Short mmCIF file of C-alpha atoms in Angstrom, two decimals:
data_model
loop_
_atom_site.label_atom_id
_atom_site.label_comp_id
_atom_site.label_asym_id
_atom_site.label_seq_id
_atom_site.Cartn_x
_atom_site.Cartn_y
_atom_site.Cartn_z
CA UNK A 1 18.53 -21.24 3.64
CA UNK A 2 15.74 -20.12 1.34
CA UNK A 3 13.87 -18.84 4.35
CA UNK A 4 16.89 -16.85 5.53
CA UNK A 5 17.14 -15.19 2.12
CA UNK A 6 13.45 -14.20 2.11
CA UNK A 7 13.77 -13.03 5.67
CA UNK A 8 16.75 -10.77 4.95
CA UNK A 9 15.16 -9.43 1.78
CA UNK A 10 11.90 -8.50 3.55
CA UNK A 11 13.79 -7.21 6.56
CA UNK A 12 15.81 -4.75 4.49
CA UNK A 13 12.75 -3.71 2.50
CA UNK A 14 10.94 -2.89 5.77
CA UNK A 15 14.01 -1.09 7.07
CA UNK A 16 14.14 0.99 3.89
CA UNK A 17 10.50 2.01 4.42
CA UNK A 18 11.30 3.16 7.93
CA UNK A 19 14.54 4.93 7.06
CA UNK A 20 12.98 8.28 5.99
CA UNK A 21 10.99 8.49 9.24
CA UNK A 22 14.02 7.56 11.30
CA UNK A 23 16.17 10.15 9.51
CA UNK A 24 13.53 12.84 10.03
CA UNK A 25 13.19 12.16 13.75
CA UNK A 26 16.96 11.99 14.33
CA UNK A 27 17.50 15.26 12.40
CA UNK A 28 14.82 17.02 14.43
CA UNK A 29 16.19 15.74 17.72
CA UNK A 30 19.77 16.72 16.87
CA UNK A 31 19.31 20.05 15.09
CA UNK A 32 15.95 21.50 16.10
CA UNK A 33 15.03 20.20 19.54
CA UNK A 34 18.65 19.64 20.71
CA UNK A 35 17.75 17.63 23.77
CA UNK A 36 18.24 14.04 24.86
CA UNK A 37 15.40 11.65 24.16
CA UNK A 38 13.80 10.22 27.30
CA UNK A 39 13.71 6.40 27.61
CA UNK A 40 15.92 6.08 24.55
CA UNK A 41 16.70 2.40 25.11
CA UNK A 42 13.07 1.44 25.40
CA UNK A 43 12.25 3.35 22.21
CA UNK A 44 15.02 1.60 20.29
CA UNK A 45 13.89 -1.81 21.51
CA UNK A 46 10.33 -0.89 20.50
CA UNK A 47 11.54 0.22 17.07
CA UNK A 48 13.39 -3.06 16.57
CA UNK A 49 10.21 -4.95 17.55
CA UNK A 50 8.23 -2.99 14.96
CA UNK A 51 10.67 -3.74 12.11
CA UNK A 52 11.08 -7.39 13.12
CA UNK A 53 7.34 -7.83 13.67
CA UNK A 54 6.40 -6.30 10.33
CA UNK A 55 9.01 -8.44 8.58
CA UNK A 56 7.65 -11.70 10.02
CA UNK A 57 4.09 -10.53 9.42
CA UNK A 58 4.77 -9.82 5.73
CA UNK A 59 6.68 -13.08 5.16
CA UNK A 60 3.88 -15.01 6.84
CA UNK A 61 1.21 -13.30 4.72
CA UNK A 62 3.22 -14.07 1.59
CA UNK A 63 3.57 -17.71 2.57
CA UNK A 64 0.14 -18.43 3.96
CA UNK A 65 -2.59 -15.96 3.17
CA UNK A 66 -1.81 -14.38 -0.20
CA UNK A 67 -1.30 -17.56 -2.28
CA UNK A 68 -4.45 -19.18 -0.90
CA UNK A 69 -6.51 -16.01 -1.09
CA UNK A 70 -5.44 -15.27 -4.63
CA UNK A 71 -6.15 -18.82 -5.80
CA UNK A 72 -9.58 -18.65 -4.19
CA UNK A 73 -10.36 -15.27 -5.72
CA UNK A 74 -9.37 -16.64 -9.13
CA UNK A 75 -11.42 -19.82 -8.67
CA UNK A 76 -14.55 -18.06 -7.45
CA UNK A 77 -14.48 -15.67 -10.39
CA UNK A 78 -13.68 -18.44 -12.89
CA UNK A 79 -16.44 -18.81 -15.53
CA UNK A 80 -16.56 -22.59 -15.03
CA UNK A 81 -17.39 -22.09 -11.34
CA UNK A 82 -19.92 -19.32 -11.93
CA UNK A 83 -21.95 -21.27 -14.49
CA UNK A 84 -21.12 -24.98 -14.28
CA UNK A 85 -23.84 -25.77 -16.81
CA UNK A 86 -21.80 -23.99 -19.47
CA UNK A 87 -24.63 -21.55 -20.13
CA UNK A 88 -22.61 -18.46 -21.05
CA UNK A 89 -25.60 -16.14 -20.81
CA UNK A 90 -25.42 -16.57 -17.03
CA UNK A 91 -22.04 -14.81 -17.04
CA UNK A 92 -23.60 -11.48 -17.85
CA UNK A 93 -26.32 -11.71 -15.21
CA UNK A 94 -25.40 -10.20 -11.87
CA UNK A 95 -27.40 -12.84 -9.99
CA UNK A 96 -24.92 -15.59 -10.90
CA UNK A 97 -22.23 -14.13 -8.69
CA UNK A 98 -23.72 -14.84 -5.25
CA UNK A 99 -20.64 -16.61 -3.90
CA UNK A 100 -18.40 -13.82 -5.16
CA UNK A 101 -20.35 -11.17 -3.22
CA UNK A 102 -20.32 -13.33 -0.11
CA UNK A 103 -16.59 -14.03 -0.43
CA UNK A 104 -15.91 -10.33 -1.01
CA UNK A 105 -17.84 -9.35 2.10
CA UNK A 106 -16.29 -12.02 4.31
CA UNK A 107 -12.72 -11.50 3.12
CA UNK A 108 -13.18 -7.73 3.54
CA UNK A 109 -14.44 -8.21 7.08
CA UNK A 110 -11.80 -10.70 8.19
CA UNK A 111 -8.76 -8.95 6.68
CA UNK A 112 -9.86 -5.67 8.25
CA UNK A 113 -9.96 -7.31 11.70
CA UNK A 114 -6.32 -8.37 11.15
CA UNK A 115 -5.18 -4.97 9.82
CA UNK A 116 -2.39 -3.61 12.08
CA UNK A 117 -3.06 0.09 11.28
CA UNK A 118 -6.67 -0.22 12.37
CA UNK A 119 -5.56 -1.96 15.54
CA UNK A 120 -3.19 0.95 16.26
CA UNK A 121 -5.96 3.52 15.83
CA UNK A 122 -8.35 1.40 17.91
CA UNK A 123 -5.81 1.23 20.74
CA UNK A 124 -5.38 5.03 20.66
CA UNK A 125 -9.11 5.70 20.44
CA UNK A 126 -9.91 3.47 23.39
CA UNK A 127 -7.06 5.06 25.40
CA UNK A 128 -8.18 8.61 24.61
CA UNK A 129 -11.87 7.98 25.25
CA UNK A 130 -11.13 6.27 28.55
CA UNK A 131 -12.54 2.98 27.26
CA UNK A 132 -15.89 4.38 26.09
CA UNK A 133 -14.92 3.45 22.53
CA UNK A 134 -13.92 -0.18 22.85
CA UNK A 135 -11.19 -1.59 20.62
CA UNK A 136 -13.31 -4.46 19.39
CA UNK A 137 -16.39 -2.30 18.96
CA UNK A 138 -14.55 0.07 16.64
CA UNK A 139 -12.79 -2.71 14.76
CA UNK A 140 -15.96 -4.70 14.13
CA UNK A 141 -17.90 -1.61 13.05
CA UNK A 142 -15.13 -0.67 10.60
CA UNK A 143 -14.87 -4.26 9.35
CA UNK A 144 -18.62 -4.36 8.65
CA UNK A 145 -18.20 -1.17 6.63
CA UNK A 146 -15.37 -2.69 4.59
CA UNK A 147 -17.43 -5.86 4.04
CA UNK A 148 -20.38 -3.89 2.66
CA UNK A 149 -18.04 -1.69 0.63
CA UNK A 150 -16.13 -4.53 -1.04
CA UNK A 151 -19.29 -6.53 -1.74
CA UNK A 152 -20.85 -3.48 -3.38
CA UNK A 153 -17.60 -2.90 -5.25
CA UNK A 154 -17.68 -6.40 -6.76
CA UNK A 155 -21.34 -5.83 -7.68
CA UNK A 156 -20.23 -2.68 -9.50
CA UNK A 157 -17.57 -4.61 -11.45
CA UNK A 158 -20.13 -7.26 -12.43
CA UNK A 159 -22.76 -4.76 -13.54
CA UNK A 160 -20.25 -2.33 -15.04
CA UNK A 161 -21.88 0.77 -13.56
CA UNK A 162 -19.55 3.77 -13.29
CA UNK A 163 -17.41 4.02 -10.14
CA UNK A 164 -17.83 7.71 -9.54
CA UNK A 165 -21.62 7.46 -9.16
CA UNK A 166 -21.24 5.14 -6.17
CA UNK A 167 -18.50 7.25 -4.63
CA UNK A 168 -20.41 10.50 -5.07
CA UNK A 169 -23.54 8.93 -3.57
CA UNK A 170 -21.41 7.71 -0.65
CA UNK A 171 -20.01 11.22 -0.13
CA UNK A 172 -23.51 12.67 -0.03
CA UNK A 173 -24.47 10.14 2.67
CA UNK A 174 -21.31 10.96 4.65
CA UNK A 175 -21.98 14.70 4.44
CA UNK A 176 -25.60 14.31 5.54
CA UNK A 177 -24.60 11.98 8.39
CA UNK A 178 -21.95 14.44 9.58
CA UNK A 179 -24.62 16.94 10.56
CA UNK A 180 -26.57 14.55 12.77
CA UNK A 181 -23.75 12.44 14.30
CA UNK A 182 -22.40 13.10 17.82
CA UNK A 183 -19.53 15.58 17.32
CA UNK A 184 -16.97 13.63 19.30
CA UNK A 185 -16.92 10.67 16.92
CA UNK A 186 -16.64 12.58 13.63
CA UNK A 187 -12.84 12.88 13.40
CA UNK A 188 -12.37 9.24 14.35
CA UNK A 189 -14.97 8.14 11.81
CA UNK A 190 -13.18 10.02 9.02
CA UNK A 191 -9.88 8.50 10.09
CA UNK A 192 -11.23 4.97 10.08
CA UNK A 193 -11.74 5.26 6.34
CA UNK A 194 -8.04 5.71 5.72
CA UNK A 195 -6.68 2.96 7.93
CA UNK A 196 -8.65 0.01 6.61
CA UNK A 197 -6.76 -0.47 3.42
CA UNK A 198 -3.21 -1.44 4.02
CA UNK A 199 -0.98 -4.47 4.38
CA UNK A 200 -3.51 -7.29 4.57
CA UNK A 201 -6.55 -6.06 2.69
CA UNK A 202 -5.10 -4.44 -0.44
CA UNK A 203 -3.32 -7.43 -2.08
CA UNK A 204 -6.29 -9.79 -1.64
CA UNK A 205 -8.89 -7.28 -2.69
CA UNK A 206 -6.84 -6.23 -5.70
CA UNK A 207 -6.57 -9.89 -6.76
CA UNK A 208 -10.33 -10.27 -6.46
CA UNK A 209 -11.00 -7.12 -8.49
CA UNK A 210 -8.59 -8.09 -11.27
CA UNK A 211 -9.82 -11.70 -11.44
CA UNK A 212 -13.42 -10.62 -11.56
CA UNK A 213 -12.95 -7.97 -14.23
CA UNK A 214 -11.18 -10.59 -16.39
CA UNK A 215 -14.01 -13.10 -15.97
CA UNK A 216 -17.01 -10.86 -16.62
CA UNK A 217 -17.50 -10.31 -20.36
CA UNK A 218 -17.03 -6.72 -21.45
CA UNK A 219 -14.94 -5.55 -18.47
CA UNK A 220 -11.47 -4.13 -18.86
CA UNK A 221 -9.16 -5.22 -15.99
CA UNK A 222 -7.03 -2.09 -16.40
CA UNK A 223 -10.01 0.20 -15.79
CA UNK A 224 -12.56 -1.84 -13.82
CA UNK A 225 -10.08 -3.68 -11.58
CA UNK A 226 -9.42 -0.44 -9.72
CA UNK A 227 -11.83 1.14 -7.32
CA UNK A 228 -12.42 -1.59 -4.74
CA UNK A 229 -10.00 0.17 -2.39
CA UNK A 230 -12.00 3.37 -2.73
CA UNK A 231 -15.13 1.49 -1.64
CA UNK A 232 -13.26 0.01 1.32
CA UNK A 233 -12.18 3.48 2.49
CA UNK A 234 -15.60 5.09 2.11
CA UNK A 235 -18.03 2.69 3.77
CA UNK A 236 -16.35 2.41 7.19
CA UNK A 237 -16.95 6.16 7.63
CA UNK A 238 -20.66 5.55 7.12
CA UNK A 239 -20.86 2.56 9.49
CA UNK A 240 -18.82 4.22 12.27
CA UNK A 241 -21.01 7.32 12.20
CA UNK A 242 -24.10 5.14 11.88
CA UNK A 243 -23.12 3.13 14.94
CA UNK A 244 -22.45 6.31 16.93
CA UNK A 245 -25.87 7.63 15.90
CA UNK A 246 -27.47 4.37 16.97
CA UNK A 247 -25.85 4.27 20.44
CA UNK A 248 -26.65 7.95 20.88
CA UNK A 249 -30.29 7.28 20.01
CA UNK A 250 -30.47 4.34 22.42
CA UNK A 251 -28.95 6.43 25.21
CA UNK A 252 -31.42 9.27 24.61
CA UNK A 253 -34.38 6.89 24.60
CA UNK A 254 -33.27 5.44 27.90
CA UNK A 255 -32.87 8.91 29.39
CA UNK A 256 -36.47 9.78 28.55
CA UNK B 1 13.43 -18.64 48.19
CA UNK B 2 15.18 -16.60 45.50
CA UNK B 3 14.97 -19.48 43.10
CA UNK B 4 11.28 -19.71 43.65
CA UNK B 5 10.88 -16.02 42.90
CA UNK B 6 12.80 -16.30 39.65
CA UNK B 7 10.74 -19.20 38.49
CA UNK B 8 7.62 -17.29 39.48
CA UNK B 9 8.74 -14.32 37.43
CA UNK B 10 9.49 -16.50 34.42
CA UNK B 11 6.02 -17.91 34.85
CA UNK B 12 4.38 -14.46 34.69
CA UNK B 13 6.47 -13.42 31.70
CA UNK B 14 5.55 -16.63 29.95
CA UNK B 15 1.87 -16.14 30.70
CA UNK B 16 2.06 -12.54 29.47
CA UNK B 17 3.67 -13.59 26.20
CA UNK B 18 1.20 -16.43 25.73
CA UNK B 19 -1.68 -14.02 26.30
CA UNK B 20 -0.35 -11.60 23.67
CA UNK B 21 0.21 -14.40 21.16
CA UNK B 22 -3.31 -15.66 21.81
CA UNK B 23 -4.80 -12.22 21.21
CA UNK B 24 -2.96 -11.99 17.86
CA UNK B 25 -4.31 -15.41 17.02
CA UNK B 26 -7.89 -14.26 17.67
CA UNK B 27 -7.22 -11.31 15.32
CA UNK B 28 -6.45 -13.78 12.56
CA UNK B 29 -9.17 -16.30 13.39
CA UNK B 30 -11.82 -14.70 11.10
CA UNK B 31 -9.53 -15.03 8.07
CA UNK B 32 -8.84 -18.68 8.89
CA UNK B 33 -12.56 -19.39 9.25
CA UNK B 34 -13.47 -17.64 5.99
CA UNK B 35 -10.81 -19.48 4.01
CA UNK B 36 -11.68 -22.83 5.58
CA UNK B 37 -15.39 -22.30 4.87
CA UNK B 38 -14.86 -21.45 1.22
CA UNK B 39 -12.31 -24.22 0.67
CA UNK B 40 -14.38 -26.96 2.27
CA UNK B 41 -18.00 -25.96 1.68
CA UNK B 42 -17.97 -23.94 -1.53
CA UNK B 43 -14.94 -24.94 -3.57
CA UNK B 44 -14.79 -28.43 -2.02
CA UNK B 45 -11.03 -28.90 -2.09
CA UNK B 46 -8.20 -29.25 0.37
CA UNK B 47 -5.55 -26.60 0.90
CA UNK B 48 -2.53 -26.91 -1.34
CA UNK B 49 0.71 -27.21 0.62
CA UNK B 50 -0.81 -27.20 4.09
CA UNK B 51 2.57 -27.26 5.89
CA UNK B 52 3.75 -24.02 4.33
CA UNK B 53 0.41 -22.35 5.08
CA UNK B 54 0.53 -23.33 8.75
CA UNK B 55 4.15 -22.15 9.03
CA UNK B 56 3.22 -18.83 7.39
CA UNK B 57 0.29 -18.49 9.76
CA UNK B 58 2.58 -18.92 12.77
CA UNK B 59 4.89 -16.22 11.39
CA UNK B 60 1.92 -13.86 10.97
CA UNK B 61 0.85 -14.39 14.60
CA UNK B 62 4.39 -13.89 15.89
CA UNK B 63 4.94 -10.83 13.67
CA UNK B 64 1.68 -9.17 14.70
CA UNK B 65 2.48 -9.75 18.37
CA UNK B 66 5.94 -8.18 18.03
CA UNK B 67 4.52 -5.28 16.04
CA UNK B 68 1.88 -4.46 18.66
CA UNK B 69 4.50 -4.67 21.40
CA UNK B 70 6.80 -2.34 19.44
CA UNK B 71 3.88 0.00 18.79
CA UNK B 72 3.30 0.59 22.50
CA UNK B 73 6.99 0.69 23.38
CA UNK B 74 8.33 2.62 20.39
CA UNK B 75 6.04 4.24 17.82
CA UNK B 76 3.36 5.72 20.11
CA UNK B 77 5.87 7.23 22.59
CA UNK B 78 8.03 8.63 19.75
CA UNK B 79 5.02 10.32 18.15
CA UNK B 80 3.90 11.73 21.49
CA UNK B 81 7.42 12.83 22.50
CA UNK B 82 7.86 14.71 19.24
CA UNK B 83 4.45 16.35 19.62
CA UNK B 84 5.20 17.46 23.18
CA UNK B 85 8.77 18.61 22.46
CA UNK B 86 7.74 20.62 19.41
CA UNK B 87 4.75 22.14 21.20
CA UNK B 88 6.99 23.15 24.14
CA UNK B 89 9.53 24.69 21.77
CA UNK B 90 6.67 26.91 20.65
CA UNK B 91 7.92 27.44 17.11
CA UNK B 92 5.08 27.17 14.61
CA UNK B 93 7.57 27.05 11.76
CA UNK B 94 9.36 23.92 13.01
CA UNK B 95 6.15 22.17 13.97
CA UNK B 96 4.68 22.68 10.51
CA UNK B 97 7.99 21.73 8.85
CA UNK B 98 8.00 18.51 10.83
CA UNK B 99 4.38 17.81 9.89
CA UNK B 100 5.03 18.34 6.18
CA UNK B 101 8.29 16.34 6.20
CA UNK B 102 6.63 13.46 8.04
CA UNK B 103 3.86 13.20 5.45
CA UNK B 104 6.14 13.66 2.45
CA UNK B 105 8.98 11.38 3.50
CA UNK B 106 6.83 8.46 4.58
CA UNK B 107 4.80 8.54 1.38
CA UNK B 108 7.36 9.12 -1.36
CA UNK B 109 9.06 5.74 -0.77
CA UNK B 110 5.86 3.80 -0.03
CA UNK B 111 6.00 0.53 -2.05
CA UNK B 112 2.23 0.42 -2.61
CA UNK B 113 2.37 3.91 -4.11
CA UNK B 114 5.29 3.02 -6.39
CA UNK B 115 3.33 0.01 -7.65
CA UNK B 116 0.14 1.99 -8.21
CA UNK B 117 1.87 4.83 -10.08
CA UNK B 118 3.73 2.41 -12.37
CA UNK B 119 0.40 0.71 -13.08
CA UNK B 120 -1.21 4.09 -13.74
CA UNK B 121 1.55 5.01 -16.20
CA UNK B 122 0.98 1.87 -18.26
CA UNK B 123 -2.78 2.52 -18.34
CA UNK B 124 -2.20 6.08 -19.49
CA UNK B 125 0.18 4.84 -22.19
CA UNK B 126 -2.37 2.28 -23.39
CA UNK B 127 -4.99 4.97 -23.58
CA UNK B 128 -2.62 7.09 -25.74
CA UNK B 129 -2.67 9.88 -23.18
CA UNK B 130 1.11 9.87 -22.95
CA UNK B 131 3.73 8.46 -25.34
CA UNK B 132 4.38 4.73 -24.88
CA UNK B 133 8.10 5.22 -24.33
CA UNK B 134 9.86 4.24 -21.14
CA UNK B 135 11.08 7.79 -20.55
CA UNK B 136 7.67 9.40 -20.71
CA UNK B 137 6.07 6.60 -18.64
CA UNK B 138 8.73 6.92 -15.95
CA UNK B 139 8.34 10.66 -15.89
CA UNK B 140 4.56 10.34 -15.58
CA UNK B 141 4.87 7.77 -12.75
CA UNK B 142 7.40 9.93 -10.90
CA UNK B 143 5.21 13.00 -11.28
CA UNK B 144 2.28 11.07 -9.88
CA UNK B 145 4.33 9.81 -6.93
CA UNK B 146 5.66 13.27 -6.12
CA UNK B 147 2.23 14.85 -6.30
CA UNK B 148 0.81 12.22 -3.94
CA UNK B 149 3.73 12.60 -1.49
CA UNK B 150 3.46 16.38 -1.67
CA UNK B 151 -0.28 16.19 -1.04
CA UNK B 152 0.19 13.96 2.04
CA UNK B 153 2.76 16.44 3.38
CA UNK B 154 0.32 19.30 2.88
CA UNK B 155 -2.44 17.18 4.44
CA UNK B 156 -0.53 16.55 7.67
CA UNK B 157 0.51 20.21 7.76
CA UNK B 158 -3.09 21.42 7.39
CA UNK B 159 -4.23 18.80 9.91
CA UNK B 160 -1.71 19.99 12.50
CA UNK B 161 -2.66 23.61 11.88
CA UNK B 162 -6.29 22.62 12.41
CA UNK B 163 -5.46 21.09 15.79
CA UNK B 164 -3.60 24.26 16.83
CA UNK B 165 -6.36 26.60 15.68
CA UNK B 166 -9.24 24.34 16.70
CA UNK B 167 -11.02 24.46 13.34
CA UNK B 168 -13.87 21.93 13.20
CA UNK B 169 -12.76 18.90 11.19
CA UNK B 170 -16.00 18.36 9.30
CA UNK B 171 -15.94 21.69 7.45
CA UNK B 172 -12.51 20.91 6.03
CA UNK B 173 -13.42 17.32 5.11
CA UNK B 174 -16.77 18.23 3.57
CA UNK B 175 -15.09 21.04 1.65
CA UNK B 176 -12.58 18.47 0.42
CA UNK B 177 -15.35 16.09 -0.65
CA UNK B 178 -17.08 18.84 -2.60
CA UNK B 179 -13.80 19.60 -4.39
CA UNK B 180 -13.34 15.88 -5.16
CA UNK B 181 -16.88 15.71 -6.57
CA UNK B 182 -16.39 18.77 -8.75
CA UNK B 183 -13.00 17.59 -10.00
CA UNK B 184 -14.40 14.15 -10.81
CA UNK B 185 -16.73 15.81 -13.30
CA UNK B 186 -13.91 17.54 -15.20
CA UNK B 187 -10.93 15.19 -14.69
CA UNK B 188 -9.98 12.70 -17.46
CA UNK B 189 -11.68 9.33 -16.92
CA UNK B 190 -8.39 7.41 -16.94
CA UNK B 191 -7.17 9.15 -13.80
CA UNK B 192 -10.34 9.07 -11.68
CA UNK B 193 -10.11 5.41 -10.55
CA UNK B 194 -6.43 5.78 -9.70
CA UNK B 195 -7.05 9.04 -7.88
CA UNK B 196 -9.69 7.40 -5.69
CA UNK B 197 -7.41 4.47 -4.91
CA UNK B 198 -4.41 6.75 -4.26
CA UNK B 199 -6.24 8.08 -1.22
CA UNK B 200 -6.33 4.61 0.27
CA UNK B 201 -2.77 3.44 -0.34
CA UNK B 202 -0.90 6.39 1.13
CA UNK B 203 -1.27 5.55 4.78
CA UNK B 204 1.15 2.78 5.68
CA UNK B 205 1.33 0.61 8.76
CA UNK B 206 4.19 2.62 10.27
CA UNK B 207 2.84 6.05 9.36
CA UNK B 208 -0.61 5.56 10.87
CA UNK B 209 0.48 4.95 14.50
CA UNK B 210 3.03 7.79 14.34
CA UNK B 211 0.55 10.25 12.89
CA UNK B 212 -2.19 9.19 15.31
CA UNK B 213 0.18 9.63 18.26
CA UNK B 214 1.30 13.02 16.92
CA UNK B 215 -2.28 14.28 16.62
CA UNK B 216 -3.45 12.96 19.96
CA UNK B 217 -0.23 14.18 21.64
CA UNK B 218 -0.69 17.70 20.27
CA UNK B 219 -4.37 17.84 21.14
CA UNK B 220 -3.74 16.70 24.69
CA UNK B 221 -1.01 19.29 25.36
CA UNK B 222 -2.76 22.33 23.88
CA UNK B 223 -5.27 23.99 26.16
CA UNK B 224 -8.89 23.76 25.11
CA UNK B 225 -8.43 20.85 22.69
CA UNK B 226 -9.97 17.46 23.29
CA UNK B 227 -7.78 14.51 22.24
CA UNK B 228 -10.77 12.62 20.87
CA UNK B 229 -12.42 15.53 19.08
CA UNK B 230 -9.27 17.22 17.76
CA UNK B 231 -6.55 14.58 17.98
CA UNK B 232 -7.94 12.41 15.22
CA UNK B 233 -8.50 13.51 11.65
CA UNK B 234 -4.92 13.69 10.36
CA UNK B 235 -5.25 10.34 8.57
CA UNK B 236 -8.51 11.47 6.99
CA UNK B 237 -6.75 14.49 5.46
CA UNK B 238 -3.94 12.21 4.28
CA UNK B 239 -6.45 10.06 2.40
CA UNK B 240 -8.46 12.96 0.99
CA UNK B 241 -5.88 15.40 -0.39
CA UNK B 242 -4.10 12.84 -2.63
CA UNK B 243 -7.36 12.37 -4.57
CA UNK B 244 -7.54 16.10 -5.26
CA UNK B 245 -3.86 16.40 -6.17
CA UNK B 246 -3.85 13.33 -8.45
CA UNK B 247 -6.89 14.56 -10.36
CA UNK B 248 -5.23 17.97 -10.54
CA UNK B 249 -2.10 16.30 -11.90
CA UNK B 250 -4.24 14.53 -14.50
CA UNK B 251 -5.82 17.81 -15.54
CA UNK B 252 -2.43 19.49 -15.89
CA UNK B 253 -0.73 16.65 -17.78
CA UNK B 254 -3.61 15.68 -20.07
CA UNK B 255 -5.55 18.92 -20.02
#
């Protein structure tokens, strides 16, 4: 009974998210394009699958992943875990947070692999490139970028260095890379920054950022808790372009 | 004979479904491994309420499988159909209207955005940038939401125009980055973190496949455009422009 309630609640919430898109498409078909939609039944079945799938996905995440992930993020950033000896001076040293960095990197990597938006873009990219860009290749490269980004983001929260310096430095790297990367990958690389942070990654990463900025002395959760998402959207651009540069370099060396 | 065929067909369907479920399971395997490693090796404790976690995990696998199936049957074809139909109609006005409306309408009701803008309003009230009354906080949050939704609409519109005209994506993106950098220097500190994050939260799980299919569909139907080179990039605009607009909003409201 409880499950049915949660199911209906999530189902209608998902439906409400989709409603504007549905309305827009129906309006355009009826008033602007004025033509029947081909394979209408298949499309409707597909749409139902999407809503139903997202609903189950979200309920499952809420039941399984989010509670556990949030408890773990809280425990790993708990002062009594970070310095079991009770030596409070260790709390201010960035070297005491080894497990936190490792957890940040691994949770960033693994949630990105499970991110449905990234999967959608990977499917399209592999289709369009005729399989040259493999789905797993793209997903792993992006996930490595998110892992590095989130780990660096937690390091920033611990050390309290300003966010914008990291982001600006990242932009400079992206701009420089753009000029030497194979042209065909550039648009996809930029896109892969935007798709990493959605359903799975954001709640867990936000919990980690908030927990950490509460634990470290002198950090303000309201100001320092933000910003991890920005890291997670910037670094995949760098790794995707980097990987393209690497494969390009290998191919050119072989050709010589 | 007929019976045998039916049972054979059921067998293939079953194998197909099992294969899809298995591939969703492998997508989730890294998360399971990471959590198990940290629970057992680092934190040294067992999972609380294991039954509920396993049940939730099964729902995630099933949900992801259905979603991917629906993606290929529904969302991708819809995006492509719209791109082809609008391109055939040949009206720039309607194509751009559709692009803007798609960006605006999918963003304005996005739950993640509503949460972030409410959070941003309470931070701004704490920092005494706006009055700590409910009315002014609500107005600030709504303004933030509308400026993000408007910016995503403009982003998709510009992105579609880029595909039509064949402008190189990197000039637009780099130009955008330079604007972000410059605005960071003059924007109020309280808005910078939120502006950066706003770029990431705008692109939802339903919007991304639709927008990707729209871009690739347009690029593949217009002569001289490559789907890989020109079809992608819409999502990048949709994550970049909100940063500029939110910082602009901060400058206008606080400035």
